[in-house]
Coordinates of C-alpha atoms and ligand atoms in Angstrom, one line a residue:
M109 CA 0.0 0.0 0.0
K110 CA 2.8 2.4 1.1
K111 CA 4.7 1.4 -2.0
L112 CA 1.7 2.2 -4.2
L113 CA 1.3 5.6 -2.6
I114 CA 5.0 6.4 -3.2
L115 CA 4.6 5.3 -6.9
K116 CA 1.5 7.4 -7.3
N117 CA 3.3 10.4 -5.7
L118 CA 6.3 9.8 -8.0
S119 CA 4.2 9.8 -11.1
L120 CA 2.4 13.0 -9.9
I121 CA 5.8 14.6 -9.3
S122 CA 7.2 13.6 -12.7
F123 CA 3.9 14.8 -14.3
I124 CA 4.4 18.2 -12.6
V125 CA 8.1 18.3 -13.6
V126 CA 7.2 17.6 -17.3
V127 CA 4.5 20.3 -17.3
V128 CA 6.8 22.9 -15.7
I129 CA 9.6 22.1 -18.2
T130 CA 7.3 22.2 -21.2
T131 CA 5.8 25.5 -20.1
W132 CA 9.2 27.0 -19.5
L133 CA 10.4 25.7 -22.9
V134 CA 7.3 27.1 -24.7
I135 CA 7.8 30.5 -23.0
T136 CA 11.5 30.6 -23.7
I137 CA 11.2 29.6 -27.3
S138 CA 8.3 31.9 -28.0
T139 CA 10.0 35.0 -26.4
S140 CA 13.3 34.4 -28.1
K141 CA 11.6 33.9 -31.4
N142 CA 10.0 37.3 -31.0
Y143 CA 13.3 39.0 -30.5
S144 CA 15.5 37.2 -33.0
D145 CA 17.4 38.6 -36.0
S146 CA 14.1 39.4 -37.7
Y147 CA 12.8 41.5 -34.8
T148 CA 12.0 45.0 -36.0
Y149 CA 10.8 47.7 -33.7
T150 CA 8.2 50.2 -34.8
P151 CA 7.5 53.1 -32.4
P152 CA 3.9 53.6 -31.4
S153 CA 1.4 55.8 -33.4
V154 CA 1.1 59.5 -32.6
N155 CA -2.4 58.9 -31.2
S156 CA -1.3 56.6 -28.4
P157 CA -2.2 57.8 -24.9
V158 CA 0.3 59.5 -22.7
P159 CA 0.6 60.0 -18.9
A160 CA -0.1 63.4 -17.3
L161 CA 2.9 65.7 -17.4
I162 CA 5.2 65.9 -14.4
Y163 CA 7.7 68.7 -14.0
P164 CA 10.9 68.3 -12.0
E165 CA 11.1 70.0 -8.6
S166 CA 13.3 73.0 -8.6
I167 CA 16.7 71.8 -7.4
S168 CA 20.1 73.4 -7.1
S169 CA 22.6 72.8 -9.8
A170 CA 25.3 74.1 -7.6
N171 CA 27.7 71.1 -7.6
L172 CA 27.0 69.8 -11.1
S173 CA 29.3 69.7 -14.1
V174 CA 27.8 72.1 -16.7
R175 CA 28.1 71.0 -20.3
K176 CA 28.4 74.1 -22.5
N177 CA 27.5 75.0 -26.1
V178 CA 30.7 74.4 -28.2
V179 CA 30.4 77.9 -29.7
D180 CA 30.8 79.4 -26.1
L181 CA 34.0 77.6 -25.2
T182 CA 37.0 79.8 -24.5
S183 CA 40.3 78.9 -26.3
K184 CA 41.5 77.7 -22.9
E185 CA 38.5 75.4 -22.5
K186 CA 38.9 74.0 -26.0
A187 CA 42.6 73.3 -25.4
A188 CA 41.8 71.5 -22.1
F189 CA 39.2 69.3 -23.9
V190 CA 41.6 68.4 -26.7
K191 CA 44.4 67.6 -24.2
A192 CA 42.2 65.4 -22.0
V193 CA 40.8 63.5 -25.0
N194 CA 44.3 63.0 -26.5
T195 CA 45.6 61.8 -23.1
L196 CA 42.9 59.1 -23.0
Q197 CA 44.1 57.9 -26.4
N198 CA 47.7 57.9 -25.4
T199 CA 47.1 56.0 -22.1
I200 CA 47.2 52.3 -22.4
P201 CA 46.4 50.5 -19.1
E202 CA 48.9 47.8 -18.0
G203 CA 48.2 44.5 -19.7
S204 CA 45.7 46.1 -22.2
K205 CA 45.8 46.0 -26.0
L206 CA 43.7 49.1 -26.2
S207 CA 44.0 52.7 -24.9
I208 CA 41.4 54.0 -22.4
Y209 CA 39.8 55.9 -25.4
E210 CA 39.7 52.7 -27.5
R211 CA 37.9 50.8 -24.8
F212 CA 35.0 53.3 -25.2
V213 CA 35.2 52.7 -29.0
L214 CA 35.2 48.9 -28.5
E215 CA 32.2 49.1 -26.1
H216 CA 30.2 51.0 -28.8
V217 CA 31.4 48.6 -31.6
L218 CA 30.2 45.6 -29.6
T219 CA 26.7 46.9 -29.2
M220 CA 26.4 45.7 -32.9
G221 CA 27.3 42.1 -31.8
F222 CA 23.9 41.2 -30.5
D223 CA 22.3 39.7 -33.6
L224 CA 21.9 35.9 -33.1
S225 CA 24.1 35.3 -36.2
S226 CA 27.0 37.0 -34.5
G227 CA 27.1 34.5 -31.8
A228 CA 25.8 36.6 -28.9
K229 CA 25.0 34.7 -25.7
G230 CA 22.7 35.5 -22.8
L231 CA 19.5 37.5 -22.3
A232 CA 20.1 40.5 -24.7
K233 CA 19.2 39.5 -28.2
V234 CA 19.0 42.9 -29.9
N235 CA 21.4 45.8 -30.0
P236 CA 21.3 47.3 -26.5
A237 CA 22.0 50.9 -27.6
H238 CA 20.5 51.6 -31.0
T239 CA 17.1 51.8 -32.9
M240 CA 15.1 51.0 -29.8
P241 CA 14.0 52.8 -26.6
A242 CA 17.3 52.4 -24.7
F243 CA 19.1 54.5 -27.3
L244 CA 18.9 57.6 -25.1
P245 CA 19.7 56.0 -21.7
W246 CA 22.5 53.8 -23.0
H247 CA 24.3 56.8 -24.6
R248 CA 23.6 58.9 -21.5
Q249 CA 25.6 56.4 -19.3
F250 CA 28.2 56.0 -22.0
L251 CA 28.8 59.7 -22.3
R252 CA 28.9 60.3 -18.6
E253 CA 31.6 57.5 -18.2
F254 CA 33.6 59.1 -20.9
E255 CA 33.2 62.6 -19.3
Q256 CA 34.3 61.1 -15.9
A257 CA 37.4 59.6 -17.6
L258 CA 38.2 63.1 -19.0
Q259 CA 37.6 64.6 -15.6
A260 CA 40.0 62.2 -14.0
I261 CA 42.7 63.9 -16.1
D262 CA 41.4 67.4 -15.8
P263 CA 38.4 68.1 -13.4
S264 CA 37.5 71.3 -15.2
V265 CA 36.6 69.5 -18.5
T266 CA 33.0 68.7 -19.5
V267 CA 31.8 67.4 -22.9
P268 CA 30.6 70.4 -25.0
Y269 CA 27.5 70.0 -27.0
W270 CA 26.9 70.7 -30.7
D271 CA 23.7 72.6 -31.2
W272 CA 22.9 71.5 -34.7
T273 CA 20.8 74.6 -35.4
D274 CA 23.8 76.9 -34.8
P275 CA 25.3 78.0 -38.1
K276 CA 28.7 78.8 -36.5
A277 CA 29.1 75.5 -34.6
L278 CA 30.4 73.3 -37.5
E279 CA 33.1 75.7 -38.4
I280 CA 34.3 76.0 -34.8
I281 CA 34.3 72.2 -34.4
L282 CA 36.5 71.8 -37.5
Q283 CA 39.1 74.3 -36.4
D284 CA 42.7 73.2 -36.7
N285 CA 43.3 73.9 -33.0
F286 CA 40.1 72.1 -31.9
L287 CA 38.8 68.9 -33.4
G288 CA 40.7 69.2 -36.7
S289 CA 40.1 69.8 -40.3
P290 CA 37.5 68.2 -42.7
G291 CA 39.0 65.2 -44.6
Q292 CA 41.5 65.8 -47.4
G293 CA 43.2 64.0 -50.2
V294 CA 40.3 62.1 -51.8
T295 CA 38.0 63.3 -54.5
I296 CA 34.6 61.7 -54.7
E297 CA 32.5 62.1 -57.8
I298 CA 28.8 61.9 -57.2
P299 CA 26.8 61.6 -60.5
G300 CA 24.5 64.5 -60.9
A301 CA 25.9 66.4 -57.9
G302 CA 29.6 67.1 -58.7
K303 CA 33.0 66.4 -57.2
F304 CA 33.6 66.5 -53.4
Q305 CA 36.6 66.4 -51.2
G306 CA 37.2 64.1 -48.2
G307 CA 39.8 61.8 -46.7
L308 CA 42.2 62.1 -43.8
V309 CA 42.0 64.7 -41.0
S310 CA 45.1 66.8 -41.5
S311 CA 45.3 69.0 -38.3
S312 CA 44.9 68.7 -34.5
P313 CA 46.4 66.0 -32.4
F314 CA 43.7 63.6 -33.6
A315 CA 45.3 63.6 -37.1
E316 CA 48.3 61.9 -35.5
W317 CA 46.3 59.0 -34.0
T318 CA 46.9 55.5 -35.3
L319 CA 43.6 53.7 -35.1
N320 CA 43.2 50.0 -34.4
E321 CA 41.6 48.6 -37.6
K322 CA 39.9 45.8 -35.7
I323 CA 37.5 48.5 -34.3
H324 CA 37.6 51.0 -37.2
F325 CA 35.6 49.4 -40.0
D326 CA 32.7 49.7 -42.4
P327 CA 29.9 47.5 -40.9
I328 CA 28.3 46.9 -44.4
T329 CA 31.4 45.5 -46.1
E330 CA 33.1 44.5 -42.8
K331 CA 36.3 46.0 -44.3
S332 CA 38.8 48.2 -42.4
L333 CA 38.4 52.0 -42.7
G334 CA 42.2 52.3 -42.4
P335 CA 44.5 53.4 -39.6
K336 CA 43.6 57.1 -39.7
L337 CA 40.6 59.3 -38.8
K338 CA 38.5 60.0 -41.9
R339 CA 36.0 62.7 -42.7
F340 CA 33.9 63.3 -45.8
T341 CA 32.1 66.4 -44.6
K342 CA 28.9 67.8 -46.2
L343 CA 28.6 65.3 -49.0
P344 CA 25.2 64.9 -50.7
P345 CA 22.6 63.9 -49.7
C346 CA 23.7 65.0 -46.2
D347 CA 25.2 68.3 -47.2
K348 CA 22.8 70.8 -45.7
Y349 CA 23.8 72.6 -42.5
P350 CA 22.5 73.9 -40.1
I351 CA 19.4 71.8 -39.2
S352 CA 16.3 74.0 -39.0
K353 CA 15.2 75.1 -35.6
A354 CA 11.6 74.1 -36.5
K355 CA 12.7 70.5 -37.1
V356 CA 14.3 70.3 -33.6
E357 CA 11.4 72.1 -31.9
K358 CA 9.0 69.7 -33.6
L359 CA 10.4 66.9 -31.3
F360 CA 8.9 68.7 -28.3
E361 CA 5.4 68.3 -29.6
F362 CA 5.5 64.6 -28.7
D363 CA 4.7 63.5 -25.1
N364 CA 5.3 59.8 -25.8
Y365 CA 8.9 58.8 -25.0
E366 CA 9.2 56.1 -27.7
I367 CA 8.2 58.6 -30.4
F368 CA 10.5 61.2 -29.0
N369 CA 13.4 58.7 -28.8
A370 CA 12.9 57.4 -32.3
L371 CA 12.6 60.8 -33.9
L372 CA 15.7 62.1 -32.1
E373 CA 17.8 59.1 -33.0
G374 CA 16.6 59.7 -36.5
A375 CA 16.8 56.3 -38.1
S376 CA 13.0 56.5 -38.7
K377 CA 10.6 59.4 -39.2
L378 CA 6.9 60.2 -39.6
D379 CA 5.6 60.8 -43.1
E380 CA 2.8 63.3 -43.9
K381 CA 0.2 60.8 -42.8
N382 CA 2.0 60.1 -39.5
N383 CA 3.1 56.6 -40.5
W384 CA 6.6 55.5 -39.5
V385 CA 9.0 55.2 -42.4
E386 CA 12.8 54.9 -42.8
G387 CA 14.6 58.1 -42.3
W388 CA 18.0 59.7 -41.7
E389 CA 17.4 62.8 -39.5
L390 CA 18.9 64.8 -36.6
H391 CA 21.4 62.6 -34.6
A392 CA 21.8 60.1 -37.5
Y393 CA 22.0 62.9 -40.1
I394 CA 24.9 64.6 -38.2
H395 CA 26.8 61.3 -38.2
T396 CA 26.7 61.3 -42.0
L397 CA 27.2 65.1 -42.3
I398 CA 30.7 64.5 -40.9
G399 CA 31.4 60.9 -42.1
G400 CA 29.8 61.0 -45.5
S401 CA 28.5 58.0 -47.5
L402 CA 27.8 57.0 -51.1
V403 CA 24.2 56.3 -51.8
D404 CA 22.3 54.6 -54.6
K405 CA 19.8 57.4 -55.1
L406 CA 20.5 61.0 -54.5
E407 CA 17.3 61.9 -52.7
P408 CA 17.4 63.6 -49.3
G409 CA 17.1 61.1 -46.5
R410 CA 18.0 58.0 -48.6
V411 CA 21.1 57.3 -46.5
P412 CA 19.7 54.0 -45.1
E413 CA 20.4 52.6 -48.6
Q414 CA 24.0 53.7 -48.6
T415 CA 26.3 51.6 -50.7
Q416 CA 29.5 52.7 -49.1
I417 CA 30.5 54.2 -45.7
L418 CA 33.3 56.7 -46.3
G419 CA 34.4 58.2 -43.0
T420 CA 34.7 57.3 -39.4
M421 CA 31.6 59.1 -38.1
D422 CA 29.3 57.4 -40.7
S423 CA 30.3 53.9 -39.3
I424 CA 27.8 53.5 -36.5
P425 CA 30.0 51.0 -34.6
S426 CA 33.3 52.9 -35.0
S427 CA 32.0 56.4 -34.8
P428 CA 33.2 57.2 -31.3
Y429 CA 36.8 57.1 -32.7
D430 CA 36.0 60.6 -34.1
P431 CA 35.9 63.0 -31.1
I432 CA 33.1 64.8 -32.8
F433 CA 30.9 61.9 -31.8
W434 CA 30.8 63.1 -28.2
L435 CA 29.6 66.6 -29.1
N436 CA 26.8 65.1 -31.3
H437 CA 25.7 62.8 -28.5
A438 CA 25.9 65.6 -25.9
N439 CA 23.4 67.5 -27.9
T440 CA 21.2 64.5 -28.3
D441 CA 21.3 63.9 -24.6
R442 CA 20.7 67.6 -23.9
L443 CA 17.5 67.6 -26.0
W444 CA 16.3 64.6 -24.0
A445 CA 17.2 66.4 -20.8
E446 CA 15.2 69.4 -21.9
W447 CA 12.2 67.3 -22.9
Q448 CA 12.3 65.7 -19.5
D449 CA 12.4 69.1 -17.8
R450 CA 9.4 70.1 -20.0
G451 CA 7.0 67.9 -18.1
H452 CA 8.3 64.3 -18.8
T453 CA 10.2 63.7 -15.6
S454 CA 8.7 60.6 -14.2
S455 CA 9.6 57.0 -15.1
R456 CA 6.1 56.7 -16.3
F457 CA 7.4 58.2 -19.5
Y458 CA 9.7 55.2 -20.2
P459 CA 8.3 51.8 -21.3
S460 CA 8.3 49.4 -18.3
K461 CA 7.6 46.3 -20.2
G462 CA 7.0 44.8 -23.7
M463 CA 10.4 45.6 -25.1
P464 CA 13.2 43.2 -26.0
F465 CA 15.6 42.6 -23.1
G466 CA 17.8 45.6 -22.3
H467 CA 15.2 48.1 -23.4
N468 CA 12.6 48.0 -20.5
L469 CA 12.8 50.4 -17.6
H470 CA 14.4 47.9 -15.1
D471 CA 16.5 45.8 -17.5
P472 CA 20.3 46.0 -17.1
M473 CA 21.8 47.3 -20.2
W474 CA 24.9 45.6 -21.6
P475 CA 27.8 46.1 -20.7
W476 CA 26.4 47.2 -17.3
D477 CA 24.7 43.9 -16.7
K478 CA 27.3 41.9 -14.7
G479 CA 27.6 39.3 -17.4
L480 CA 23.9 38.6 -18.2
S481 CA 24.7 38.9 -21.9
T482 CA 27.8 38.6 -24.0
P483 CA 28.1 40.0 -27.5
G484 CA 29.2 38.0 -30.5
N485 CA 31.8 39.1 -33.1
I486 CA 31.5 42.1 -35.4
G487 CA 33.9 43.5 -37.9
P488 CA 36.8 42.2 -40.1
E489 CA 38.7 40.4 -37.3
D490 CA 37.9 38.5 -34.2
I491 CA 37.5 40.9 -31.3
T492 CA 35.7 38.7 -28.9
S493 CA 38.9 38.2 -26.8
L494 CA 38.8 41.9 -26.0
V495 CA 35.3 41.8 -24.5
S496 CA 36.7 41.1 -21.0
S497 CA 38.6 44.4 -21.0
I498 CA 35.3 46.4 -20.9
Q499 CA 33.2 44.2 -18.6
S500 CA 31.7 46.5 -16.0
N501 CA 31.0 45.6 -12.4
V502 CA 28.1 48.1 -12.1
V503 CA 24.5 47.4 -13.1
V504 CA 22.8 50.2 -15.0
T505 CA 19.2 50.2 -16.1
P506 CA 17.3 52.9 -18.0
M507 CA 15.7 53.8 -14.6
D508 CA 19.1 54.5 -13.1
V509 CA 19.9 57.3 -15.6
L510 CA 16.5 59.0 -16.1
D511 CA 17.5 61.8 -13.7
F512 CA 20.6 63.3 -15.3
R513 CA 21.3 65.6 -12.4
K514 CA 21.8 62.5 -10.2
L515 CA 24.6 61.5 -12.5
G516 CA 26.3 64.8 -11.6
Y517 CA 25.9 67.0 -14.6
T518 CA 23.5 69.5 -16.3
Y519 CA 23.5 71.7 -19.4
D520 CA 23.8 75.5 -19.6
T521 CA 20.3 75.4 -21.2
T522 CA 18.7 73.3 -18.4
R523 CA 19.8 74.9 -15.2
L524 CA 17.0 74.7 -12.6
G525 CA 17.1 76.5 -9.3
S526 CA 20.3 78.2 -10.2
K527 CA 20.8 81.8 -9.1
T528 CA 23.0 82.8 -12.1
Ligands
LIG1288 CU1 25.7 55.0 -30.6

């Protein structure tokens, strides 16, 4: 009798075990299927409901680093920024194959290693930093860590921002004694548009840098972009500068975070009927305004169909190698900060669920995930052995970076509670 009872219990237990395993398998397979290589994200429609606006409380900005408009930097401030950036590139930590600067580049390169085909392992199955909601929070953390690395060299330095609507900004950025010249030495003929110049940066300390070709490549062809910084500035179709104030101000008409994030990143846009279509605007446009690319059809905004990436800034993975990257992203982050201050302060404005792993409010974002995910390879050579050099021992979720003041900085345009 006792034996029979044990047998009965055993079969009940094994039945439960089978049910649990099957359910777990079904859930795992179905969720990973949703977010595989073929997962494409479309932001919500402009009519989706939004929470009531919440403004930040007036707080003191007294002890915060203030990021300034690049056109307002003194020559001393410009020199200090250049020197600190250059020091990061010339400092190779003991036992490392990469400089401190290059570790930031590698980190950005490896966000592209999360497609299933690249051999990524772990929970994150999509790019943790691009084309989805964590674009803004991921780059906020990335930029702040870069700024802190600069401040370890010179505490007075902050990352300046490039206001894309300022006609003077581009010229100032490309000064010989600041971030260096536009590219030189290569003539590009664009049918129907004429001949254009580009090539190697010829002035500033950055022209002297020797780049590691494992992390300086064209992600379409997977070929090296060479050992030097390259710019193809103002090549059609991304040849118009400045960006209109109306285009930037339009962003602030949207109270939905996902819409705001997608429009600001600029890889998609809304057409006249408010449908989401492929685009190349704002932050993405600025990447190509500096980097340049050859495209099949010379229509404005056709850069997604580019046939060849020409310069460093146009290669999404390698773009942080060009110091202009940081100024473009400081402005992107500033616009988000301003949007937050304009009534979108609460975490209610960030998606808490329903996104691929890494993009929900409380998901750790690689590489700040204590090993939950590991990227696969990307680029012309195997760089997976370098991954360990950028593993982080802090956990950072989008929630952790929503309040930029808590991270220790603000912008000269977003100073609350300041007496000046
Ligand atoms: Cu990026």
